Amino acid sequence: MAVGIGCVLAGLAVVVAPSLAVGVTPSLLTLVGVVAGLAGAAAVYERATTDEQRTEPPTPERPLSVPTPGAELDRQLDALGSRGRRFGIGERRSIRDRLDELAVAVLVRDGESEATARERLAAGTWTDDPHAAAFFAEAHASDVPLEERLRAAFSGEPSPRRRARHAIDALARIADREHEQ
């Protein structure tokens, strides 16, 4: 370390007073090479004779596995009306209640009172999508045009799932419209 400090001080002295600079001769280059070699050998010797313990780096953390928002609702919707599995009234009601709360919240954020939002949901007037309207107003399921009902019948998707999916999409459009304003 003392040699390094000496070299830095000599360099600064040459910058301040260039007349101190010595011409580069082969013997000067040899001297610099010998000093550098001795410094390197000293560093290797010191490293080889020390009893210093190396530490092991810690194991990197594993990311936590957290559920995706809406994954439970997606699972419930996939099971809703699926063939080979009877979906109970309680589960259907759970999905409907969950979407009903969401729909009221979205419509209230859109500027309606809670009572008006509930009335519009029950009347099926909250959206132009007849499938979405039919989800909350079962009496209006017949408002779906015949062509759409036939297409839906051959799609293989159960009506409750289709209506819920359309309701979710319609609510997303309303919520997106709120963010654009």
PDB file of C-alpha atoms in Angstrom:
ATOM      1  CA  MET A   1       0.000   0.000   0.000  1.00  0.00           C
ATOM      2  CA  ALA A   2       2.894   2.319   0.755  1.00  0.00           C
ATOM      3  CA  VAL A   3       4.266   1.780  -2.745  1.00  0.00           C
ATOM      4  CA  GLY A   4       0.877   2.729  -4.241  1.00  0.00           C
ATOM      5  CA  ILE A   5       0.675   5.903  -2.177  1.00  0.00           C
ATOM      6  CA  GLY A   6       4.252   6.763  -3.177  1.00  0.00           C
ATOM      7  CA  CYS A   7       3.428   6.312  -6.866  1.00  0.00           C
ATOM      8  CA  VAL A   8       0.355   8.515  -6.603  1.00  0.00           C
ATOM      9  CA  LEU A   9       2.321  11.246  -4.829  1.00  0.00           C
ATOM     10  CA  ALA A  10       5.078  11.032  -7.455  1.00  0.00           C
ATOM     11  CA  GLY A  11       2.486  11.338 -10.206  1.00  0.00           C
ATOM     12  CA  LEU A  12       0.929  14.398  -8.582  1.00  0.00           C
ATOM     13  CA  ALA A  13       4.363  15.964  -8.188  1.00  0.00           C
ATOM     14  CA  VAL A  14       5.048  15.481 -11.919  1.00  0.00           C
ATOM     15  CA  VAL A  15       1.673  17.086 -12.752  1.00  0.00           C
ATOM     16  CA  VAL A  16       2.447  20.093 -10.567  1.00  0.00           C
ATOM     17  CA  ALA A  17       6.107  20.407 -11.653  1.00  0.00           C
ATOM     18  CA  PRO A  18       6.707  18.704 -15.023  1.00  0.00           C
ATOM     19  CA  SER A  19      10.452  19.356 -14.706  1.00  0.00           C
ATOM     20  CA  LEU A  20      10.557  16.560 -12.115  1.00  0.00           C
ATOM     21  CA  ALA A  21       9.691  14.030 -14.802  1.00  0.00           C
ATOM     22  CA  VAL A  22      12.462  11.642 -15.600  1.00  0.00           C
ATOM     23  CA  GLY A  23      13.017  10.448 -19.129  1.00  0.00           C
ATOM     24  CA  VAL A  24      11.784   6.941 -19.848  1.00  0.00           C
ATOM     25  CA  THR A  25      14.759   4.632 -20.043  1.00  0.00           C
ATOM     26  CA  PRO A  26      14.942   0.848 -20.217  1.00  0.00           C
ATOM     27  CA  SER A  27      16.285   0.707 -16.681  1.00  0.00           C
ATOM     28  CA  LEU A  28      13.280   2.795 -15.420  1.00  0.00           C
ATOM     29  CA  LEU A  29      10.851   0.460 -17.153  1.00  0.00           C
ATOM     30  CA  THR A  30      12.633  -2.517 -15.614  1.00  0.00           C
ATOM     31  CA  LEU A  31      12.423  -0.917 -12.190  1.00  0.00           C
ATOM     32  CA  VAL A  32       8.668  -0.273 -12.578  1.00  0.00           C
ATOM     33  CA  GLY A  33       8.170  -3.888 -13.726  1.00  0.00           C
ATOM     34  CA  VAL A  34      10.109  -5.271 -10.777  1.00  0.00           C
ATOM     35  CA  VAL A  35       8.159  -3.109  -8.294  1.00  0.00           C
ATOM     36  CA  ALA A  36       4.831  -4.202  -9.844  1.00  0.00           C
ATOM     37  CA  GLY A  37       5.918  -7.871  -9.764  1.00  0.00           C
ATOM     38  CA  LEU A  38       6.962  -7.617  -6.117  1.00  0.00           C
ATOM     39  CA  ALA A  39       3.632  -5.944  -5.212  1.00  0.00           C
ATOM     40  CA  GLY A  40       1.730  -8.712  -6.977  1.00  0.00           C
ATOM     41  CA  ALA A  41       3.788 -11.432  -5.284  1.00  0.00           C
ATOM     42  CA  ALA A  42       3.188  -9.801  -1.892  1.00  0.00           C
ATOM     43  CA  ALA A  43      -0.574  -9.766  -2.500  1.00  0.00           C
ATOM     44  CA  VAL A  44      -0.573 -13.446  -3.513  1.00  0.00           C
ATOM     45  CA  TYR A  45       1.538 -14.403  -0.477  1.00  0.00           C
ATOM     46  CA  GLU A  46      -0.740 -12.478   1.894  1.00  0.00           C
ATOM     47  CA  ARG A  47      -3.852 -14.114   0.438  1.00  0.00           C
ATOM     48  CA  ALA A  48      -2.311 -17.595   0.652  1.00  0.00           C
ATOM     49  CA  THR A  49      -1.235 -17.247   4.292  1.00  0.00           C
ATOM     50  CA  THR A  50      -4.378 -15.714   5.734  1.00  0.00           C
ATOM     51  CA  ASP A  51      -6.950 -17.838   7.636  1.00  0.00           C
ATOM     52  CA  GLU A  52      -9.850 -15.778   6.384  1.00  0.00           C
ATOM     53  CA  GLN A  53     -13.096 -17.721   5.989  1.00  0.00           C
ATOM     54  CA  ARG A  54     -15.233 -17.182   2.939  1.00  0.00           C
ATOM     55  CA  THR A  55     -18.899 -16.715   3.454  1.00  0.00           C
ATOM     56  CA  GLU A  56     -21.479 -18.480   1.349  1.00  0.00           C
ATOM     57  CA  PRO A  57     -23.993 -16.235  -0.387  1.00  0.00           C
ATOM     58  CA  PRO A  58     -27.532 -16.647   0.912  1.00  0.00           C
ATOM     59  CA  THR A  59     -30.012 -18.752  -0.967  1.00  0.00           C
ATOM     60  CA  PRO A  60     -32.168 -16.472  -3.101  1.00  0.00           C
ATOM     61  CA  GLU A  61     -35.723 -16.052  -1.940  1.00  0.00           C
ATOM     62  CA  ARG A  62     -38.432 -17.950  -3.706  1.00  0.00           C
ATOM     63  CA  PRO A  63     -41.359 -15.837  -4.889  1.00  0.00           C
ATOM     64  CA  LEU A  64     -44.522 -16.306  -2.918  1.00  0.00           C
ATOM     65  CA  SER A  65     -47.323 -18.005  -4.726  1.00  0.00           C
ATOM     66  CA  VAL A  66     -50.381 -15.802  -4.376  1.00  0.00           C
ATOM     67  CA  PRO A  67     -53.738 -16.379  -6.003  1.00  0.00           C
ATOM     68  CA  THR A  68     -54.636 -14.337  -9.039  1.00  0.00           C
ATOM     69  CA  PRO A  69     -57.424 -11.840  -8.350  1.00  0.00           C
ATOM     70  CA  GLY A  70     -60.660 -13.291  -9.649  1.00  0.00           C
ATOM     71  CA  ALA A  71     -59.316 -16.859  -9.871  1.00  0.00           C
ATOM     72  CA  GLU A  72     -61.936 -18.144  -7.426  1.00  0.00           C
ATOM     73  CA  LEU A  73     -64.730 -16.486  -9.408  1.00  0.00           C
ATOM     74  CA  ASP A  74     -63.335 -17.973 -12.620  1.00  0.00           C
ATOM     75  CA  ARG A  75     -63.337 -21.411 -10.999  1.00  0.00           C
ATOM     76  CA  GLN A  76     -66.922 -20.935  -9.864  1.00  0.00           C
ATOM     77  CA  LEU A  77     -67.981 -19.728 -13.325  1.00  0.00           C
ATOM     78  CA  ASP A  78     -66.309 -22.725 -14.976  1.00  0.00           C
ATOM     79  CA  ALA A  79     -68.281 -25.013 -12.708  1.00  0.00           C
ATOM     80  CA  LEU A  80     -71.500 -23.036 -13.186  1.00  0.00           C
ATOM     81  CA  GLY A  81     -73.884 -25.102 -15.246  1.00  0.00           C
ATOM     82  CA  SER A  82     -71.179 -27.543 -16.341  1.00  0.00           C
ATOM     83  CA  ARG A  83     -72.395 -30.862 -17.597  1.00  0.00           C
ATOM     84  CA  GLY A  84     -71.838 -33.835 -15.350  1.00  0.00           C
ATOM     85  CA  ARG A  85     -71.825 -31.713 -12.214  1.00  0.00           C
ATOM     86  CA  ARG A  86     -74.910 -30.272 -10.620  1.00  0.00           C
ATOM     87  CA  PHE A  87     -74.158 -26.852  -9.291  1.00  0.00           C
ATOM     88  CA  GLY A  88     -76.168 -26.141  -6.163  1.00  0.00           C
ATOM     89  CA  ILE A  89     -78.513 -23.258  -5.608  1.00  0.00           C
ATOM     90  CA  GLY A  90     -76.222 -21.928  -2.869  1.00  0.00           C
ATOM     91  CA  GLU A  91     -73.269 -21.669  -5.243  1.00  0.00           C
ATOM     92  CA  ARG A  92     -75.365 -19.950  -7.916  1.00  0.00           C
ATOM     93  CA  ARG A  93     -76.646 -17.534  -5.310  1.00  0.00           C
ATOM     94  CA  SER A  94     -73.086 -16.889  -4.134  1.00  0.00           C
ATOM     95  CA  ILE A  95     -72.007 -15.918  -7.647  1.00  0.00           C
ATOM     96  CA  ARG A  96     -75.093 -13.819  -8.183  1.00  0.00           C
ATOM     97  CA  ASP A  97     -74.692 -12.024  -4.834  1.00  0.00           C
ATOM     98  CA  ARG A  98     -71.034 -11.332  -5.565  1.00  0.00           C
ATOM     99  CA  LEU A  99     -71.788  -9.937  -9.025  1.00  0.00           C
ATOM    100  CA  ASP A 100     -74.820  -8.068  -7.691  1.00  0.00           C
ATOM    101  CA  GLU A 101     -72.628  -6.205  -5.185  1.00  0.00           C
ATOM    102  CA  LEU A 102     -70.112  -5.463  -7.921  1.00  0.00           C
ATOM    103  CA  ALA A 103     -72.813  -4.257 -10.321  1.00  0.00           C
ATOM    104  CA  VAL A 104     -74.337  -1.927  -7.741  1.00  0.00           C
ATOM    105  CA  ALA A 105     -70.896  -0.525  -6.907  1.00  0.00           C
ATOM    106  CA  VAL A 106     -70.077   0.058 -10.588  1.00  0.00           C
ATOM    107  CA  LEU A 107     -73.419   1.724 -11.302  1.00  0.00           C
ATOM    108  CA  VAL A 108     -73.116   3.910  -8.185  1.00  0.00           C
ATOM    109  CA  ARG A 109     -69.626   4.989  -9.332  1.00  0.00           C
ATOM    110  CA  ASP A 110     -71.229   5.741 -12.700  1.00  0.00           C
ATOM    111  CA  GLY A 111     -73.391   8.338 -10.935  1.00  0.00           C
ATOM    112  CA  GLU A 112     -76.545   6.501  -9.881  1.00  0.00           C
ATOM    113  CA  SER A 113     -77.976   6.095  -6.408  1.00  0.00           C
ATOM    114  CA  GLU A 114     -77.860   2.628  -4.888  1.00  0.00           C
ATOM    115  CA  ALA A 115     -81.664   2.302  -5.038  1.00  0.00           C
ATOM    116  CA  THR A 116     -81.753   3.307  -8.716  1.00  0.00           C
ATOM    117  CA  ALA A 117     -78.921   0.921  -9.500  1.00  0.00           C
ATOM    118  CA  ARG A 118     -80.792  -1.981  -7.870  1.00  0.00           C
ATOM    119  CA  GLU A 119     -84.000  -1.052  -9.733  1.00  0.00           C
ATOM    120  CA  ARG A 120     -82.176  -0.948 -13.072  1.00  0.00           C
ATOM    121  CA  LEU A 121     -80.542  -4.317 -12.382  1.00  0.00           C
ATOM    122  CA  ALA A 122     -83.887  -5.902 -11.506  1.00  0.00           C
ATOM    123  CA  ALA A 123     -85.574  -4.355 -14.551  1.00  0.00           C
ATOM    124  CA  GLY A 124     -82.702  -5.300 -16.873  1.00  0.00           C
ATOM    125  CA  THR A 125     -82.322  -1.709 -18.114  1.00  0.00           C
ATOM    126  CA  TRP A 126     -78.741  -1.183 -16.939  1.00  0.00           C
ATOM    127  CA  THR A 127     -77.228  -2.508 -20.184  1.00  0.00           C
ATOM    128  CA  ASP A 128     -78.060  -3.089 -23.835  1.00  0.00           C
ATOM    129  CA  ASP A 129     -76.673  -6.640 -23.677  1.00  0.00           C
ATOM    130  CA  PRO A 130     -79.706  -8.920 -23.244  1.00  0.00           C
ATOM    131  CA  HIS A 131     -77.605 -11.785 -21.838  1.00  0.00           C
ATOM    132  CA  ALA A 132     -76.094  -9.510 -19.185  1.00  0.00           C
ATOM    133  CA  ALA A 133     -79.504  -8.027 -18.350  1.00  0.00           C
ATOM    134  CA  ALA A 134     -80.940 -11.541 -18.036  1.00  0.00           C
ATOM    135  CA  PHE A 135     -78.337 -12.454 -15.410  1.00  0.00           C
ATOM    136  CA  PHE A 136     -79.835 -10.052 -12.856  1.00  0.00           C
ATOM    137  CA  ALA A 137     -83.419 -10.024 -14.205  1.00  0.00           C
ATOM    138  CA  GLU A 138     -84.294 -13.653 -14.947  1.00  0.00           C
ATOM    139  CA  ALA A 139     -87.786 -12.629 -16.085  1.00  0.00           C
ATOM    140  CA  HIS A 140     -86.165 -10.802 -19.006  1.00  0.00           C
ATOM    141  CA  ALA A 141     -84.257 -13.795 -20.350  1.00  0.00           C
ATOM    142  CA  SER A 142     -86.870 -14.010 -23.123  1.00  0.00           C
ATOM    143  CA  ASP A 143     -85.763 -10.547 -24.322  1.00  0.00           C
ATOM    144  CA  VAL A 144     -82.744 -12.176 -25.930  1.00  0.00           C
ATOM    145  CA  PRO A 145     -83.431 -12.278 -29.687  1.00  0.00           C
ATOM    146  CA  LEU A 146     -84.262 -15.715 -31.103  1.00  0.00           C
ATOM    147  CA  GLU A 147     -81.158 -15.717 -33.316  1.00  0.00           C
ATOM    148  CA  GLU A 148     -78.933 -15.104 -30.274  1.00  0.00           C
ATOM    149  CA  ARG A 149     -80.732 -17.802 -28.244  1.00  0.00           C
ATOM    150  CA  LEU A 150     -80.237 -20.331 -31.058  1.00  0.00           C
ATOM    151  CA  ARG A 151     -76.570 -19.423 -31.426  1.00  0.00           C
ATOM    152  CA  ALA A 152     -76.134 -19.743 -27.667  1.00  0.00           C
ATOM    153  CA  ALA A 153     -77.951 -23.080 -27.589  1.00  0.00           C
ATOM    154  CA  PHE A 154     -75.486 -24.547 -30.088  1.00  0.00           C
ATOM    155  CA  SER A 155     -72.414 -22.995 -28.467  1.00  0.00           C
ATOM    156  CA  GLY A 156     -72.406 -25.573 -25.685  1.00  0.00           C
ATOM    157  CA  GLU A 157     -71.933 -22.907 -23.024  1.00  0.00           C
ATOM    158  CA  PRO A 158     -74.532 -23.199 -20.258  1.00  0.00           C
ATOM    159  CA  SER A 159     -76.913 -20.227 -20.008  1.00  0.00           C
ATOM    160  CA  PRO A 160     -76.025 -19.281 -16.412  1.00  0.00           C
ATOM    161  CA  ARG A 161     -72.320 -19.123 -17.278  1.00  0.00           C
ATOM    162  CA  ARG A 162     -72.946 -17.175 -20.502  1.00  0.00           C
ATOM    163  CA  ARG A 163     -75.156 -14.668 -18.687  1.00  0.00           C
ATOM    164  CA  ALA A 164     -72.601 -14.215 -15.903  1.00  0.00           C
ATOM    165  CA  ARG A 165     -69.785 -13.761 -18.430  1.00  0.00           C
ATOM    166  CA  HIS A 166     -71.824 -11.172 -20.366  1.00  0.00           C
ATOM    167  CA  ALA A 167     -72.688  -9.378 -17.102  1.00  0.00           C
ATOM    168  CA  ILE A 168     -69.012  -9.216 -16.118  1.00  0.00           C
ATOM    169  CA  ASP A 169     -68.078  -7.895 -19.581  1.00  0.00           C
ATOM    170  CA  ALA A 170     -70.843  -5.259 -19.487  1.00  0.00           C
ATOM    171  CA  LEU A 171     -69.755  -4.118 -16.015  1.00  0.00           C
ATOM    172  CA  ALA A 172     -66.145  -3.899 -17.231  1.00  0.00           C
ATOM    173  CA  ARG A 173     -67.246  -1.706 -20.143  1.00  0.00           C
ATOM    174  CA  ILE A 174     -69.096   0.627 -17.757  1.00  0.00           C
ATOM    175  CA  ALA A 175     -66.094   0.777 -15.423  1.00  0.00           C
ATOM    176  CA  ASP A 176     -63.753   1.468 -18.376  1.00  0.00           C
ATOM    177  CA  ARG A 177     -66.063   4.230 -19.548  1.00  0.00           C
ATOM    178  CA  GLU A 178     -65.787   5.801 -16.071  1.00  0.00           C
ATOM    179  CA  HIS A 179     -61.983   5.833 -16.271  1.00  0.00           C
ATOM    180  CA  GLU A 180     -62.005   7.481 -19.718  1.00  0.00           C
ATOM    181  CA  GLN A 181     -64.013  10.454 -18.479  1.00  0.00           C
TER     182      GLN A 181
END
